Amino acid sequence: CNVPSIMATRTLENPRDRFVTMMVAPFITCSARSVVIIALAGKYLGVLVTVGLYLFGGLMSMAVSYSLTRSKRRKSLGVIMEVPPLRQPYPKIVVRKVWLRLREFVVVAWPVLIVSSLVLSLLSYAGADATINRLLAPLTTSVLHLPAAVGIPLFLGLFRKELTLVMLGAALGTDAIGTVLSNGQILVLVVFTMLYVPCVATLAAQWREG
């Protein structure tokens, strides 16, 4: 998940480094995006394309980092951390430190995910799927050249990226995605899922840490 990595930017003293790192982190393929990449590209496009997508994500993060650091030319002081002598840890201290690191993730990210899931259930109950597909049709059909039914999975991906994959079969009416989408369309869908707006939990972490 990108959320803990964004929270970890508070250890950076330079505001520019903190901002750049928070902007670059969402381009690093998280576990939720990996589900989409492996399930679609891995199954229908092959190993080489799948590995290439991960490399593409890394190149995009470096390109964004380069662009942001070029626009903010203030030199970074770097990060210097003192490494203490290695000693055998005490289990009680380890558990306490792990909880301290996880507490803010639980407090910030989990409520967002819970609220998002409730919103999704309400939208589905109200039959808003068709309306969302119509609103997103200019993007899905005209720009991405994908079926209009893909709109709702992409919309749900704003809440949790893996929902794009979970809802794709239901939206297309079959789990055999390759029978509905061509290889080119699958590649477009995977790349778009990798690059478009991060999930709400990541956005919430960026807003809080920013």
C-alpha positions as semicolon CSV with decimal commas, in nm:
position;residue;x (nm);y (nm);z (nm)
1;C;0,000;0,000;0,000
2;N;0,121;0,351;-0,079
3;V;-0,032;0,494;0,240
4;P;0,246;0,387;0,482
5;S;0,512;0,512;0,240
6;I;0,345;0,854;0,226
7;M;0,320;0,865;0,605
8;A;0,690;0,784;0,627
9;T;0,779;1,108;0,443
10;R;0,743;1,296;0,773
11;T;1,096;1,177;0,854
12;L;1,230;1,399;0,571
13;E;1,335;1,742;0,693
14;N;1,341;1,914;0,355
15;P;0,984;2,023;0,250
16;R;1,075;1,980;-0,117
17;D;1,190;1,623;-0,064
18;R;0,875;1,548;0,134
19;F;0,650;1,688;-0,140
20;V;0,831;1,511;-0,424
21;T;0,828;1,177;-0,241
22;M;0,455;1,205;-0,169
23;M;0,385;1,278;-0,535
24;V;0,607;0,996;-0,662
25;A;0,489;0,725;-0,420
26;P;0,152;0,660;-0,594
27;F;0,335;0,575;-0,917
28;I;0,506;0,283;-0,743
29;T;0,295;-0,025;-0,810
30;C;0,111;-0,114;-0,489
31;S;-0,033;-0,454;-0,401
32;A;-0,382;-0,354;-0,523
33;R;-0,249;-0,254;-0,866
34;S;-0,042;-0,572;-0,873
35;V;-0,363;-0,772;-0,848
36;V;-0,492;-0,604;-1,165
37;I;-0,160;-0,635;-1,349
38;I;-0,105;-1,003;-1,270
39;A;-0,467;-1,109;-1,321
40;L;-0,511;-0,932;-1,656
41;A;-0,168;-0,876;-1,813
42;G;-0,023;-1,193;-1,662
43;K;-0,306;-1,409;-1,791
44;Y;-0,375;-1,256;-2,132
45;L;-0,061;-1,064;-2,235
46;G;0,223;-1,281;-2,110
47;V;0,517;-1,259;-1,874
48;L;0,723;-1,013;-2,078
49;V;0,443;-0,758;-2,095
50;T;0,372;-0,801;-1,725
51;V;0,736;-0,739;-1,631
52;G;0,741;-0,448;-1,875
53;L;0,446;-0,289;-1,698
54;Y;0,632;-0,297;-1,367
55;L;0,935;-0,141;-1,535
56;F;0,707;0,118;-1,694
57;G;0,571;0,210;-1,351
58;G;0,924;0,255;-1,220
59;L;1,020;0,473;-1,518
60;M;0,710;0,687;-1,467
61;S;0,799;0,744;-1,101
62;M;1,152;0,849;-1,199
63;A;1,017;1,082;-1,471
64;V;0,777;1,248;-1,227
65;S;1,052;1,278;-0,966
66;Y;1,288;1,433;-1,222
67;S;1,024;1,681;-1,339
68;L;0,933;1,791;-0,987
69;T;1,293;1,828;-0,872
70;R;1,378;2,028;-1,185
71;S;1,094;2,269;-1,112
72;K;1,213;2,308;-0,751
73;R;1,587;2,355;-0,790
74;R;1,668;2,393;-0,421
75;K;1,941;2,143;-0,345
76;S;1,848;1,853;-0,123
77;L;2,055;1,798;0,191
78;G;1,988;1,425;0,174
79;V;1,904;1,201;0,465
80;I;2,157;1,107;0,731
81;M;2,048;0,848;0,985
82;E;2,260;0,719;1,268
83;V;2,271;0,341;1,284
84;P;2,279;0,225;1,647
85;P;2,465;-0,087;1,760
86;L;2,270;-0,402;1,682
87;R;2,128;-0,577;1,986
88;Q;1,875;-0,851;2,037
89;P;1,530;-0,687;2,052
90;Y;1,284;-0,740;2,333
91;P;0,948;-0,881;2,211
92;K;0,749;-0,629;2,416
93;I;0,933;-0,334;2,262
94;V;0,898;-0,478;1,910
95;V;0,521;-0,517;1,952
96;R;0,492;-0,165;2,089
97;K;0,691;-0,011;1,804
98;V;0,493;-0,203;1,541
99;W;0,170;-0,075;1,692
100;L;0,296;0,282;1,697
101;R;0,382;0,256;1,326
102;L;0,050;0,096;1,234
103;R;-0,176;0,308;1,454
104;E;-0,199;0,606;1,221
105;F;-0,254;0,382;0,920
106;V;-0,544;0,219;1,102
107;V;-0,683;0,552;1,221
108;V;-0,653;0,731;0,885
109;A;-0,689;0,468;0,613
110;W;-0,936;0,219;0,759
111;P;-1,219;0,470;0,820
112;V;-1,184;0,590;0,461
113;L;-1,204;0,234;0,328
114;I;-1,508;0,155;0,545
115;V;-1,694;0,469;0,437
116;S;-1,602;0,404;0,074
117;S;-1,741;0,050;0,093
118;L;-2,067;0,182;0,237
119;V;-2,093;0,441;-0,040
120;L;-2,037;0,170;-0,301
121;S;-2,313;-0,044;-0,152
122;L;-2,555;0,250;-0,153
123;L;-2,473;0,335;-0,515
124;S;-2,532;-0,023;-0,620
125;Y;-2,858;-0,043;-0,425
126;A;-2,980;0,281;-0,585
127;G;-2,901;0,149;-0,933
128;A;-2,650;0,425;-1,007
129;D;-2,425;0,193;-1,211
130;A;-2,586;0,283;-1,543
131;T;-2,569;0,656;-1,467
132;I;-2,199;0,637;-1,385
133;N;-2,132;0,445;-1,706
134;R;-2,310;0,713;-1,908
135;L;-2,116;0,992;-1,739
136;L;-1,784;0,818;-1,800
137;A;-1,865;0,710;-2,155
138;P;-1,669;1,000;-2,316
139;L;-1,358;0,870;-2,140
140;T;-1,412;0,495;-2,167
141;T;-1,547;0,475;-2,521
142;S;-1,405;0,784;-2,695
143;V;-1,060;0,819;-2,534
144;L;-0,974;0,467;-2,416
145;H;-1,184;0,281;-2,676
146;L;-1,318;0,044;-2,412
147;P;-1,678;-0,075;-2,363
148;A;-1,898;0,169;-2,174
149;A;-1,956;-0,099;-1,908
150;V;-1,595;-0,058;-1,794
151;G;-1,687;0,282;-1,650
152;I;-1,819;0,151;-1,319
153;P;-1,514;-0,070;-1,248
154;L;-1,285;0,229;-1,312
155;F;-1,503;0,445;-1,087
156;L;-1,490;0,188;-0,809
157;G;-1,111;0,182;-0,851
158;L;-1,106;0,529;-0,699
159;F;-1,205;0,369;-0,370
160;R;-0,994;0,052;-0,393
161;K;-0,788;-0,035;-0,698
162;E;-0,856;-0,407;-0,676
163;L;-1,228;-0,334;-0,713
164;T;-1,156;-0,257;-1,079
165;L;-1,073;-0,623;-1,129
166;V;-1,340;-0,757;-0,894
167;M;-1,619;-0,568;-1,072
168;L;-1,486;-0,608;-1,427
169;G;-1,629;-0,956;-1,472
170;A;-1,967;-0,850;-1,340
171;A;-1,970;-0,540;-1,559
172;L;-1,879;-0,732;-1,877
173;G;-2,100;-1,027;-1,794
174;T;-1,820;-1,285;-1,799
175;D;-1,501;-1,375;-1,616
176;A;-1,336;-1,462;-1,948
177;I;-1,221;-1,106;-2,008
178;G;-1,020;-1,208;-2,313
179;T;-1,340;-1,302;-2,498
180;V;-1,478;-0,948;-2,460
181;L;-1,168;-0,728;-2,471
182;S;-0,886;-0,749;-2,722
183;N;-0,524;-0,767;-2,605
184;G;-0,483;-0,400;-2,693
185;Q;-0,786;-0,304;-2,485
186;I;-0,661;-0,510;-2,190
187;L;-0,325;-0,334;-2,210
188;V;-0,494;0,008;-2,220
189;L;-0,711;-0,084;-1,922
190;V;-0,415;-0,205;-1,714
191;V;-0,197;0,098;-1,795
192;F;-0,482;0,338;-1,720
193;T;-0,549;0,162;-1,388
194;M;-0,180;0,203;-1,301
195;L;-0,168;0,576;-1,377
196;Y;-0,501;0,741;-1,305
197;V;-0,606;0,901;-0,975
198;P;-0,480;0,715;-0,663
199;C;-0,733;0,555;-0,429
200;V;-0,907;0,771;-0,170
201;A;-0,696;0,629;0,115
202;T;-0,377;0,744;-0,062
203;L;-0,528;1,086;-0,136
204;A;-0,631;1,120;0,230
205;A;-0,276;1,037;0,341
206;Q;-0,131;1,292;0,096
207;W;-0,371;1,560;0,221
208;R;-0,287;1,488;0,584
209;E;0,089;1,474;0,539
210;G;0,093;1,770;0,298
